[in-house]
PDB file of C-alpha atoms in Angstrom:
ATOM      1  CA  MET A 911       0.004  -0.015   0.022  1.00  0.00           C
ATOM      2  CA  ILE A 912       1.057   3.567  -0.726  1.00  0.00           C
ATOM      3  CA  GLY A 913       0.280   6.354   1.796  1.00  0.00           C
ATOM      4  CA  ILE A 914       0.152  10.094   0.751  1.00  0.00           C
ATOM      5  CA  ILE A 915       0.314  12.565   3.431  1.00  0.00           C
ATOM      6  CA  GLY A 916      -1.487  15.748   2.099  1.00  0.00           C
ATOM      7  CA  SER A 917      -4.401  15.728  -0.266  1.00  0.00           C
ATOM      8  CA  GLY A 918      -3.864  18.898  -1.958  1.00  0.00           C
ATOM      9  CA  ASN A 919      -3.266  19.352  -5.671  1.00  0.00           C
ATOM     10  CA  VAL A 920      -0.007  17.350  -5.511  1.00  0.00           C
ATOM     11  CA  GLY A 921      -1.075  14.657  -3.107  1.00  0.00           C
ATOM     12  CA  ALA A 922      -4.463  14.036  -4.964  1.00  0.00           C
ATOM     13  CA  ASN A 923      -2.871  13.969  -8.514  1.00  0.00           C
ATOM     14  CA  THR A 924      -0.262  11.738  -7.268  1.00  0.00           C
ATOM     15  CA  ALA A 925      -2.843   9.323  -6.233  1.00  0.00           C
ATOM     16  CA  PHE A 926      -4.794   9.505  -9.527  1.00  0.00           C
ATOM     17  CA  PHE A 927      -1.570   8.933 -11.479  1.00  0.00           C
ATOM     18  CA  LEU A 928      -0.710   5.829  -9.361  1.00  0.00           C
ATOM     19  CA  ALA A 929      -4.294   4.472  -9.917  1.00  0.00           C
ATOM     20  CA  GLU A 930      -4.094   5.081 -13.577  1.00  0.00           C
ATOM     21  CA  LYS A 931      -0.830   3.147 -13.708  1.00  0.00           C
ATOM     22  CA  GLY A 932      -2.181   0.435 -11.533  1.00  0.00           C
ATOM     23  CA  VAL A 933       0.806   0.549  -9.192  1.00  0.00           C
ATOM     24  CA  ASP A 934      -0.688  -0.232  -5.866  1.00  0.00           C
ATOM     25  CA  HIS A 935      -3.578   0.733  -3.499  1.00  0.00           C
ATOM     26  CA  VAL A 936      -3.312   4.316  -2.201  1.00  0.00           C
ATOM     27  CA  THR A 937      -4.600   5.727   1.056  1.00  0.00           C
ATOM     28  CA  LEU A 938      -4.617   9.714   1.342  1.00  0.00           C
ATOM     29  CA  PHE A 939      -4.538  11.507   4.587  1.00  0.00           C
ATOM     30  CA  ASP A 940      -4.914  15.121   5.299  1.00  0.00           C
ATOM     31  CA  ILE A 941      -5.268  17.140   8.507  1.00  0.00           C
ATOM     32  CA  GLN A 942      -8.349  18.843   7.149  1.00  0.00           C
ATOM     33  CA  ASP A 943     -11.339  16.640   8.077  1.00  0.00           C
ATOM     34  CA  GLY A 944     -13.012  14.966   5.191  1.00  0.00           C
ATOM     35  CA  LEU A 945     -10.625  16.328   2.459  1.00  0.00           C
ATOM     36  CA  ALA A 946      -9.034  12.937   1.912  1.00  0.00           C
ATOM     37  CA  GLN A 947     -12.050  11.115   1.917  1.00  0.00           C
ATOM     38  CA  GLY A 948     -13.844  13.341  -0.428  1.00  0.00           C
ATOM     39  CA  LYS A 949     -11.214  13.489  -2.963  1.00  0.00           C
ATOM     40  CA  ALA A 950     -10.644   9.867  -2.840  1.00  0.00           C
ATOM     41  CA  LEU A 951     -14.437   9.139  -3.390  1.00  0.00           C
ATOM     42  CA  ASP A 952     -14.364  11.596  -6.306  1.00  0.00           C
ATOM     43  CA  MET A 953     -11.460   9.593  -8.011  1.00  0.00           C
ATOM     44  CA  MET A 954     -13.094   6.230  -7.261  1.00  0.00           C
ATOM     45  CA  GLU A 955     -16.240   7.373  -8.912  1.00  0.00           C
ATOM     46  CA  ALA A 956     -14.199   8.008 -12.006  1.00  0.00           C
ATOM     47  CA  ALA A 957     -12.945   4.437 -11.956  1.00  0.00           C
ATOM     48  CA  PRO A 958     -15.565   2.881 -14.122  1.00  0.00           C
ATOM     49  CA  ILE A 959     -14.619   5.320 -16.985  1.00  0.00           C
ATOM     50  CA  ARG A 960     -11.033   5.673 -16.286  1.00  0.00           C
ATOM     51  CA  GLY A 961     -10.781   1.614 -15.923  1.00  0.00           C
ATOM     52  CA  TYR A 962      -8.402   1.635 -12.853  1.00  0.00           C
ATOM     53  CA  ARG A 963      -8.627  -1.229 -10.401  1.00  0.00           C
ATOM     54  CA  THR A 964      -6.634  -0.112  -7.668  1.00  0.00           C
ATOM     55  CA  VAL A 965      -8.491   1.362  -4.597  1.00  0.00           C
ATOM     56  CA  ILE A 966      -8.097   4.846  -3.416  1.00  0.00           C
ATOM     57  CA  SER A 967      -9.310   5.566   0.151  1.00  0.00           C
ATOM     58  CA  GLY A 968      -9.243   8.433   2.367  1.00  0.00           C
ATOM     59  CA  ALA A 969      -8.178   8.417   6.132  1.00  0.00           C
ATOM     60  CA  ASN A 970      -8.748  10.779   9.064  1.00  0.00           C
ATOM     61  CA  ASP A 971      -5.952   8.913  11.308  1.00  0.00           C
ATOM     62  CA  PRO A 972      -2.448   9.469  10.164  1.00  0.00           C
ATOM     63  CA  GLN A 973      -1.787   5.953  11.586  1.00  0.00           C
ATOM     64  CA  ASP A 974      -3.453   4.596   8.529  1.00  0.00           C
ATOM     65  CA  VAL A 975      -0.674   5.872   6.270  1.00  0.00           C
ATOM     66  CA  LEU A 976       2.519   5.868   8.379  1.00  0.00           C
ATOM     67  CA  ASN A 977       2.925   2.136   8.117  1.00  0.00           C
ATOM     68  CA  ALA A 978       2.535   1.964   4.471  1.00  0.00           C
ATOM     69  CA  ASP A 979       5.120   0.091   2.208  1.00  0.00           C
ATOM     70  CA  ILE A 980       5.749   3.755   0.697  1.00  0.00           C
ATOM     71  CA  VAL A 981       4.862   7.127   2.109  1.00  0.00           C
ATOM     72  CA  ILE A 982       4.761  10.135   0.019  1.00  0.00           C
ATOM     73  CA  ILE A 983       4.747  13.399   1.731  1.00  0.00           C
ATOM     74  CA  THR A 984       3.365  16.382  -0.119  1.00  0.00           C
ATOM     75  CA  ALA A 985       1.922  18.119   2.896  1.00  0.00           C
ATOM     76  CA  GLY A 986       2.807  21.718   3.881  1.00  0.00           C
ATOM     77  CA  ALA A 987       2.834  25.266   2.387  1.00  0.00           C
ATOM     78  CA  VAL A 988       3.620  25.860  -1.326  1.00  0.00           C
ATOM     79  CA  ARG A 989       5.576  28.358  -2.881  1.00  0.00           C
ATOM     80  CA  LYS A 990       3.721  31.692  -3.683  1.00  0.00           C
ATOM     81  CA  PRO A 991       4.983  34.380  -5.986  1.00  0.00           C
ATOM     82  CA  GLY A 992       7.820  36.243  -4.398  1.00  0.00           C
ATOM     83  CA  MET A 993       8.395  33.660  -1.652  1.00  0.00           C
ATOM     84  CA  ASP A 994      12.015  32.311  -1.164  1.00  0.00           C
ATOM     85  CA  ARG A 995      13.127  28.860  -0.194  1.00  0.00           C
ATOM     86  CA  ASP A 996      14.278  30.051   3.157  1.00  0.00           C
ATOM     87  CA  ALA A 997      10.664  31.152   4.178  1.00  0.00           C
ATOM     88  CA  LEU A 998       9.180  27.917   2.619  1.00  0.00           C
ATOM     89  CA  PHE A 999      11.651  25.925   4.733  1.00  0.00           C
ATOM     90  CA  GLN A1000      10.563  27.667   7.915  1.00  0.00           C
ATOM     91  CA  ALA A1001       6.997  27.071   6.930  1.00  0.00           C
ATOM     92  CA  ASN A1002       7.363  23.252   6.356  1.00  0.00           C
ATOM     93  CA  LYS A1003      10.262  22.267   8.546  1.00  0.00           C
ATOM     94  CA  ASP A1004       8.009  21.183  11.614  1.00  0.00           C
ATOM     95  CA  ILE A1005       5.795  19.034   9.479  1.00  0.00           C
ATOM     96  CA  ILE A1006       8.719  17.061   8.128  1.00  0.00           C
ATOM     97  CA  ILE A1007      10.433  16.779  11.561  1.00  0.00           C
ATOM     98  CA  ASP A1008       7.047  15.395  13.079  1.00  0.00           C
ATOM     99  CA  TYR A1009       6.730  12.860  10.324  1.00  0.00           C
ATOM    100  CA  ALA A1010      10.447  11.777  10.460  1.00  0.00           C
ATOM    101  CA  LYS A1011       9.860  10.805  13.995  1.00  0.00           C
ATOM    102  CA  LYS A1012       6.599   8.938  13.360  1.00  0.00           C
ATOM    103  CA  ILE A1013       7.478   6.886  10.381  1.00  0.00           C
ATOM    104  CA  ASN A1014       9.499   4.227  11.840  1.00  0.00           C
ATOM    105  CA  ARG A1015       8.722   0.913  10.168  1.00  0.00           C
ATOM    106  CA  PRO A1016      12.295   0.115   9.013  1.00  0.00           C
ATOM    107  CA  ASP A1017      11.456  -1.054   5.509  1.00  0.00           C
ATOM    108  CA  THR A1018       9.184   1.978   4.572  1.00  0.00           C
ATOM    109  CA  ARG A1019      10.430   3.931   1.686  1.00  0.00           C
ATOM    110  CA  VAL A1020       9.551   7.819   2.008  1.00  0.00           C
ATOM    111  CA  ILE A1021       9.363  10.079  -0.974  1.00  0.00           C
ATOM    112  CA  ILE A1022       9.525  13.777  -0.069  1.00  0.00           C
ATOM    113  CA  VAL A1023       7.772  16.037  -2.621  1.00  0.00           C
ATOM    114  CA  SER A1024       7.227  19.142  -0.330  1.00  0.00           C
ATOM    115  CA  GLU A1025       9.653  21.875  -0.788  1.00  0.00           C
ATOM    116  CA  PRO A1026      12.409  22.960  -0.386  1.00  0.00           C
ATOM    117  CA  VAL A1027      13.215  19.335  -1.091  1.00  0.00           C
ATOM    118  CA  ASP A1028      16.778  19.130  -0.532  1.00  0.00           C
ATOM    119  CA  LEU A1029      16.552  20.938   2.971  1.00  0.00           C
ATOM    120  CA  LEU A1030      13.671  18.884   3.921  1.00  0.00           C
ATOM    121  CA  THR A1031      15.066  15.505   2.805  1.00  0.00           C
ATOM    122  CA  THR A1032      18.186  16.498   4.748  1.00  0.00           C
ATOM    123  CA  LEU A1033      16.211  17.506   7.671  1.00  0.00           C
ATOM    124  CA  PHE A1034      14.074  14.315   7.634  1.00  0.00           C
ATOM    125  CA  ALA A1035      17.066  12.071   7.410  1.00  0.00           C
ATOM    126  CA  ARG A1036      18.546  13.618  10.245  1.00  0.00           C
ATOM    127  CA  HIS A1037      15.395  13.259  12.637  1.00  0.00           C
ATOM    128  CA  SER A1038      14.602   9.675  11.196  1.00  0.00           C
ATOM    129  CA  SER A1039      15.494   6.169  12.197  1.00  0.00           C
ATOM    130  CA  LEU A1040      15.358   4.948   8.540  1.00  0.00           C
ATOM    131  CA  SER A1041      18.536   4.162   6.605  1.00  0.00           C
ATOM    132  CA  PRO A1042      19.339   6.702   4.010  1.00  0.00           C
ATOM    133  CA  ASP A1043      18.553   4.692   0.946  1.00  0.00           C
ATOM    134  CA  LYS A1044      14.846   4.559   2.129  1.00  0.00           C
ATOM    135  CA  ILE A1045      14.568   8.562   2.032  1.00  0.00           C
ATOM    136  CA  MET A1046      14.514  10.165  -1.261  1.00  0.00           C
ATOM    137  CA  GLY A1047      13.203  13.710  -2.411  1.00  0.00           C
ATOM    138  CA  LEU A1048      12.135  14.826  -5.823  1.00  0.00           C
ATOM    139  CA  GLY A1049      14.764  17.048  -7.317  1.00  0.00           C
ATOM    140  CA  GLY A1050      16.976  16.364 -10.393  1.00  0.00           C
ATOM    141  CA  ILE A1051      14.288  13.709 -11.756  1.00  0.00           C
ATOM    142  CA  LEU A1052      11.812  16.537 -11.917  1.00  0.00           C
ATOM    143  CA  ASP A1053      14.169  19.007 -13.362  1.00  0.00           C
ATOM    144  CA  ALA A1054      15.457  16.420 -16.003  1.00  0.00           C
ATOM    145  CA  THR A1055      11.755  15.764 -16.828  1.00  0.00           C
ATOM    146  CA  ARG A1056      11.170  19.254 -17.657  1.00  0.00           C
ATOM    147  CA  LEU A1057      14.415  19.456 -19.738  1.00  0.00           C
ATOM    148  CA  ARG A1058      13.293  16.518 -21.621  1.00  0.00           C
ATOM    149  CA  PHE A1059      10.097  18.302 -22.774  1.00  0.00           C
ATOM    150  CA  LEU A1060      11.954  21.438 -23.694  1.00  0.00           C
ATOM    151  CA  ILE A1061      14.411  19.517 -25.769  1.00  0.00           C
ATOM    152  CA  ALA A1062      11.743  17.371 -27.403  1.00  0.00           C
ATOM    153  CA  ASP A1063       9.474  20.436 -28.067  1.00  0.00           C
ATOM    154  CA  GLU A1064      12.419  22.348 -29.643  1.00  0.00           C
ATOM    155  CA  LEU A1065      13.341  19.328 -32.029  1.00  0.00           C
ATOM    156  CA  GLY A1066       9.728  18.312 -32.767  1.00  0.00           C
ATOM    157  CA  VAL A1067      10.771  14.623 -31.601  1.00  0.00           C
ATOM    158  CA  SER A1068       9.254  12.156 -29.315  1.00  0.00           C
ATOM    159  CA  MET A1069       9.766  12.975 -25.663  1.00  0.00           C
ATOM    160  CA  GLU A1070      10.351   9.059 -25.241  1.00  0.00           C
ATOM    161  CA  ASN A1071      13.475   9.500 -27.132  1.00  0.00           C
ATOM    162  CA  VAL A1072      15.046  12.262 -25.033  1.00  0.00           C
ATOM    163  CA  ALA A1073      17.233  11.497 -22.171  1.00  0.00           C
ATOM    164  CA  ALA A1074      18.583  14.130 -19.765  1.00  0.00           C
ATOM    165  CA  GLN A1075      20.427  14.178 -16.488  1.00  0.00           C
ATOM    166  CA  VAL A1076      20.502  16.966 -13.755  1.00  0.00           C
ATOM    167  CA  VAL A1077      22.149  16.690 -10.381  1.00  0.00           C
ATOM    168  CA  GLY A1078      22.885  18.986  -7.373  1.00  0.00           C
ATOM    169  CA  ARG A1079      20.207  20.985  -5.634  1.00  0.00           C
ATOM    170  CA  HIS A1080      16.733  21.537  -7.043  1.00  0.00           C
ATOM    171  CA  SER A1081      17.303  25.315  -7.306  1.00  0.00           C
ATOM    172  CA  ASP A1082      18.598  27.766  -9.669  1.00  0.00           C
ATOM    173  CA  ASP A1083      22.129  26.412  -9.186  1.00  0.00           C
ATOM    174  CA  MET A1084      21.065  22.835 -10.373  1.00  0.00           C
ATOM    175  CA  ILE A1085      23.927  21.227 -12.404  1.00  0.00           C
ATOM    176  CA  ILE A1086      22.599  20.165 -15.768  1.00  0.00           C
ATOM    177  CA  LEU A1087      25.002  17.749 -17.436  1.00  0.00           C
ATOM    178  CA  GLN A1088      25.140  18.328 -21.052  1.00  0.00           C
ATOM    179  CA  ASP A1089      27.084  15.242 -21.819  1.00  0.00           C
ATOM    180  CA  TYR A1090      24.288  12.975 -20.441  1.00  0.00           C
ATOM    181  CA  CYS A1091      21.470  15.120 -22.571  1.00  0.00           C
ATOM    182  CA  CYS A1092      20.758  13.054 -25.889  1.00  0.00           C
ATOM    183  CA  VAL A1093      18.255  12.093 -28.444  1.00  0.00           C
ATOM    184  CA  SER A1094      18.184   8.330 -29.085  1.00  0.00           C
ATOM    185  CA  GLY A1095      21.679   8.265 -27.800  1.00  0.00           C
ATOM    186  CA  VAL A1096      22.865  11.051 -29.876  1.00  0.00           C
ATOM    187  CA  PRO A1097      24.218  14.147 -27.979  1.00  0.00           C
ATOM    188  CA  VAL A1098      22.022  17.357 -28.142  1.00  0.00           C
ATOM    189  CA  GLU A1099      24.846  19.412 -29.550  1.00  0.00           C
ATOM    190  CA  HIS A1100      24.509  17.464 -32.929  1.00  0.00           C
ATOM    191  CA  PHE A1101      21.005  18.906 -33.200  1.00  0.00           C
ATOM    192  CA  LEU A1102      21.000  22.285 -31.371  1.00  0.00           C
ATOM    193  CA  SER A1103      23.226  25.367 -31.330  1.00  0.00           C
ATOM    194  CA  ARG A1104      25.073  26.641 -28.355  1.00  0.00           C
ATOM    195  CA  GLU A1105      22.808  29.263 -27.965  1.00  0.00           C
ATOM    196  CA  THR A1106      19.603  27.210 -27.908  1.00  0.00           C
ATOM    197  CA  ILE A1107      21.091  24.745 -25.485  1.00  0.00           C
ATOM    198  CA  ASP A1108      21.812  27.514 -23.087  1.00  0.00           C
ATOM    199  CA  ARG A1109      18.462  28.901 -23.506  1.00  0.00           C
ATOM    200  CA  LEU A1110      16.887  25.449 -22.770  1.00  0.00           C
ATOM    201  CA  PHE A1111      19.056  25.133 -19.721  1.00  0.00           C
ATOM    202  CA  ASP A1112      17.936  28.457 -18.333  1.00  0.00           C
ATOM    203  CA  GLN A1113      14.306  27.813 -19.056  1.00  0.00           C
ATOM    204  CA  THR A1114      14.820  24.542 -16.994  1.00  0.00           C
ATOM    205  CA  ARG A1115      16.207  26.363 -14.111  1.00  0.00           C
ATOM    206  CA  GLN A1116      13.362  28.885 -14.214  1.00  0.00           C
ATOM    207  CA  ALA A1117      10.566  26.195 -15.060  1.00  0.00           C
ATOM    208  CA  GLY A1118       9.233  26.060 -11.413  1.00  0.00           C
ATOM    209  CA  SER A1119       9.326  29.813 -10.802  1.00  0.00           C
ATOM    210  CA  LEU A1120       7.590  30.617 -14.362  1.00  0.00           C
ATOM    211  CA  ILE A1121       4.690  28.142 -13.424  1.00  0.00           C
ATOM    212  CA  VAL A1122       4.321  29.895  -9.997  1.00  0.00           C
ATOM    213  CA  GLU A1123       4.322  33.448 -11.712  1.00  0.00           C
ATOM    214  CA  LEU A1124       1.917  32.418 -14.516  1.00  0.00           C
ATOM    215  CA  ALA A1125      -0.598  30.424 -12.194  1.00  0.00           C
ATOM    216  CA  GLY A1126      -0.463  33.628  -9.713  1.00  0.00           C
ATOM    217  CA  ARG A1127      -1.372  31.595  -6.462  1.00  0.00           C
ATOM    218  CA  ALA A1128      -0.306  28.028  -6.858  1.00  0.00           C
ATOM    219  CA  SER A1129       2.894  26.060  -7.501  1.00  0.00           C
ATOM    220  CA  ALA A1130       3.339  23.295  -9.987  1.00  0.00           C
ATOM    221  CA  TYR A1131       1.685  20.122  -9.310  1.00  0.00           C
ATOM    222  CA  TYR A1132       0.946  17.993 -12.379  1.00  0.00           C
ATOM    223  CA  GLY A1133       4.835  17.659 -13.099  1.00  0.00           C
ATOM    224  CA  PRO A1134       5.672  16.700  -9.407  1.00  0.00           C
ATOM    225  CA  SER A1135       2.685  14.472  -8.945  1.00  0.00           C
ATOM    226  CA  ALA A1136       3.599  12.737 -12.235  1.00  0.00           C
ATOM    227  CA  VAL A1137       7.321  12.269 -11.149  1.00  0.00           C
ATOM    228  CA  ALA A1138       6.255  11.154  -7.480  1.00  0.00           C
ATOM    229  CA  ALA A1139       4.061   8.405  -9.190  1.00  0.00           C
ATOM    230  CA  ASP A1140       6.803   7.201 -11.491  1.00  0.00           C
ATOM    231  CA  LEU A1141       9.274   7.042  -8.763  1.00  0.00           C
ATOM    232  CA  ALA A1142       6.872   5.170  -6.707  1.00  0.00           C
ATOM    233  CA  GLU A1143       6.186   2.649  -9.393  1.00  0.00           C
ATOM    234  CA  ALA A1144       9.990   2.003  -9.832  1.00  0.00           C
ATOM    235  CA  ILE A1145      10.233   1.093  -6.222  1.00  0.00           C
ATOM    236  CA  CYS A1146       7.164  -1.031  -6.269  1.00  0.00           C
ATOM    237  CA  HIS A1147       8.134  -2.955  -9.313  1.00  0.00           C
ATOM    238  CA  ASP A1148      11.864  -3.404  -8.384  1.00  0.00           C
ATOM    239  CA  THR A1149      12.833  -1.920 -11.749  1.00  0.00           C
ATOM    240  CA  GLY A1150      16.377  -0.873 -10.999  1.00  0.00           C
ATOM    241  CA  ARG A1151      15.882   2.224 -13.022  1.00  0.00           C
ATOM    242  CA  VAL A1152      18.440   5.163 -12.763  1.00  0.00           C
ATOM    243  CA  LEU A1153      16.730   8.274 -11.740  1.00  0.00           C
ATOM    244  CA  SER A1154      18.289  11.433 -10.260  1.00  0.00           C
ATOM    245  CA  VAL A1155      16.735  11.708  -6.791  1.00  0.00           C
ATOM    246  CA  SER A1156      17.798  13.862  -3.607  1.00  0.00           C
ATOM    247  CA  ARG A1157      19.075  11.557  -0.950  1.00  0.00           C
ATOM    248  CA  MET A1158      21.895  11.782   1.772  1.00  0.00           C
ATOM    249  CA  LEU A1159      25.379  11.531   0.249  1.00  0.00           C
ATOM    250  CA  SER A1160      27.916   9.375   2.023  1.00  0.00           C
ATOM    251  CA  GLY A1161      31.220  10.888   0.521  1.00  0.00           C
ATOM    252  CA  GLN A1162      30.450  11.092  -2.967  1.00  0.00           C
ATOM    253  CA  PHE A1163      32.484  14.139  -4.223  1.00  0.00           C
ATOM    254  CA  GLY A1164      33.613  14.484  -0.567  1.00  0.00           C
ATOM    255  CA  ILE A1165      30.099  15.437   0.573  1.00  0.00           C
ATOM    256  CA  THR A1166      28.374  14.043   3.714  1.00  0.00           C
ATOM    257  CA  ASP A1167      25.401  15.060   5.856  1.00  0.00           C
ATOM    258  CA  ALA A1168      23.460  16.753   3.001  1.00  0.00           C
ATOM    259  CA  ALA A1169      20.896  15.512   0.499  1.00  0.00           C
ATOM    260  CA  LEU A1170      21.490  16.422  -3.045  1.00  0.00           C
ATOM    261  CA  SER A1171      20.261  14.780  -6.287  1.00  0.00           C
ATOM    262  CA  MET A1172      22.419  12.048  -7.835  1.00  0.00           C
ATOM    263  CA  PRO A1173      21.527   9.349 -10.245  1.00  0.00           C
ATOM    264  CA  CYS A1174      20.635   6.411  -8.045  1.00  0.00           C
ATOM    265  CA  VAL A1175      19.457   2.760  -8.917  1.00  0.00           C
ATOM    266  CA  ILE A1176      15.947   2.652  -7.617  1.00  0.00           C
ATOM    267  CA  ASN A1177      14.494  -0.825  -6.564  1.00  0.00           C
ATOM    268  CA  ARG A1178      12.408  -2.140  -3.775  1.00  0.00           C
ATOM    269  CA  MET A1179      15.088  -1.172  -1.440  1.00  0.00           C
ATOM    270  CA  GLY A1180      14.791   2.406  -2.467  1.00  0.00           C
ATOM    271  CA  ALA A1181      17.639   4.571  -3.691  1.00  0.00           C
ATOM    272  CA  SER A1182      19.809   1.654  -3.141  1.00  0.00           C
ATOM    273  CA  ARG A1183      22.947   2.743  -4.883  1.00  0.00           C
ATOM    274  CA  ILE A1184      24.336   6.105  -5.953  1.00  0.00           C
ATOM    275  CA  LEU A1185      26.099   6.346  -9.246  1.00  0.00           C
ATOM    276  CA  GLU A1186      28.741   9.257  -9.581  1.00  0.00           C
ATOM    277  CA  PRO A1187      28.543  11.168 -12.876  1.00  0.00           C
ATOM    278  CA  SER A1188      31.538  12.679 -14.346  1.00  0.00           C
ATOM    279  CA  LEU A1189      31.844  16.335 -13.171  1.00  0.00           C
ATOM    280  CA  ASP A1190      34.403  19.046 -13.834  1.00  0.00           C
ATOM    281  CA  ASN A1191      35.998  20.951 -11.143  1.00  0.00           C
ATOM    282  CA  ASN A1192      33.568  23.790 -11.521  1.00  0.00           C
ATOM    283  CA  GLN A1193      30.470  21.432 -10.998  1.00  0.00           C
ATOM    284  CA  ILE A1194      31.914  19.908  -8.053  1.00  0.00           C
ATOM    285  CA  ASP A1195      32.444  23.364  -6.646  1.00  0.00           C
ATOM    286  CA  ILE A1196      28.813  24.139  -7.098  1.00  0.00           C
ATOM    287  CA  LEU A1197      27.755  20.747  -5.580  1.00  0.00           C
ATOM    288  CA  LYS A1198      29.957  21.578  -2.363  1.00  0.00           C
ATOM    289  CA  ILE A1199      28.696  25.008  -2.109  1.00  0.00           C
ATOM    290  CA  GLY A1200      25.083  23.799  -2.229  1.00  0.00           C
ATOM    291  CA  ALA A1201      25.854  21.102   0.271  1.00  0.00           C
ATOM    292  CA  ARG A1202      27.478  23.651   2.583  1.00  0.00           C
ATOM    293  CA  ALA A1203      24.466  25.931   2.032  1.00  0.00           C
ATOM    294  CA  ILE A1204      21.948  23.133   3.168  1.00  0.00           C
ATOM    295  CA  GLN A1205      24.192  22.246   6.306  1.00  0.00           C
ATOM    296  CA  ALA A1206      24.480  26.018   7.239  1.00  0.00           C
ATOM    297  CA  THR A1207      20.685  26.573   7.017  1.00  0.00           C
ATOM    298  CA  ILE A1208      19.994  23.579   9.014  1.00  0.00           C
ATOM    299  CA  LYS A1209      22.650  24.402  11.592  1.00  0.00           C
ATOM    300  CA  GLU A1210      21.473  27.850  12.028  1.00  0.00           C
ATOM    301  CA  ASP A1211      17.804  26.865  12.490  1.00  0.00           C
ATOM    302  CA  THR A1212      18.923  24.292  14.975  1.00  0.00           C
ATOM    303  CA  HIS A1213      20.733  27.033  17.314  1.00  0.00           C
ATOM    304  CA  ALA A1214      17.773  29.550  16.588  1.00  0.00           C
TER     305      ALA A1214
END
C-alpha cells in the first residue's frame, strides 16, 4: 500500500496517477477533516470510466498511512510568487520533523515532494530512524523531466527518445549535465546550437518559478505528481531504473550530511546505490557550495 500525506493538488494528483498506472492501492491523509475521503471518493467514482482497479481511500487517522510500504509526503505550504526557499523551509520544517519521528517501520520507503526538497530531505534524514537509502526527495528527476520536454518540443521529436540528467540542488544552481543529454543516444549538440542549448538550460532552471508566476497563486503540481508516481512505481516494481533523486550523500565528491540529487539505482530497497557522474571541477565546486548551504541553514535553524 502507498500512503500519501497531504491531499492537496500534489497529493491528490499523485494518487490519481498511481491509480491510472495500476501501481498499488493508495490511502490519502490530510489534517483537514474529510478532504482525503472526499477526493478519494471523487477519484473512485471516475474508476468505471478510467478503468483503474486499484483502490483509493481516504483516512482521518495518520496511522493509516504511516505504516505503508511507501509514504509520499506532499503536506505543507507551497511556494507563492515572491516567496523564497528559506521562508518555505521555515513554513514546512516542523511538519517534516514530526513525520520523520513518526515513520519508523524500518522497510518503509519515503518520497518527499514538499519544498524546499533538498533541505527537507536532509532534515527528515537527520530526525529519522530509517536508513538513507529509504529516504528520497524529488529533485533532479523533476528537473530532468522538464528539460526532456523542452528539448523534445524544440526539436519536434518524441519525448520518449530524449534523455537528460540533472544533479545537485533543486534550485537555480542545479547542475545540468550536457554530456548526458541526448536524443536516441545522440548528444544534443549535434542537433542544437550552443545558444539554443543555453536557452533551454535556463528555461529548465526557471521552470518552477515560471509556473508559480503564471498561475499566480499555486505552485506546479501536475509535473511533481507525475514524477512522484513514476518514482513510486519504480520502487514497487523493483525496476532498477536509474533516476536522479535527492538523498543523503555518503562521501560522493567529498560530501556528507546533506541531501543532493544524484543518479541512483531505484529498486524495492529504495535509492539503493548512488552512481557518480563525471563532473568537472567547477561542477564539483557548485555541488559542494550547495551542500554547505544546506548544512548551514539547518545548523542555523537548530541553534535559533
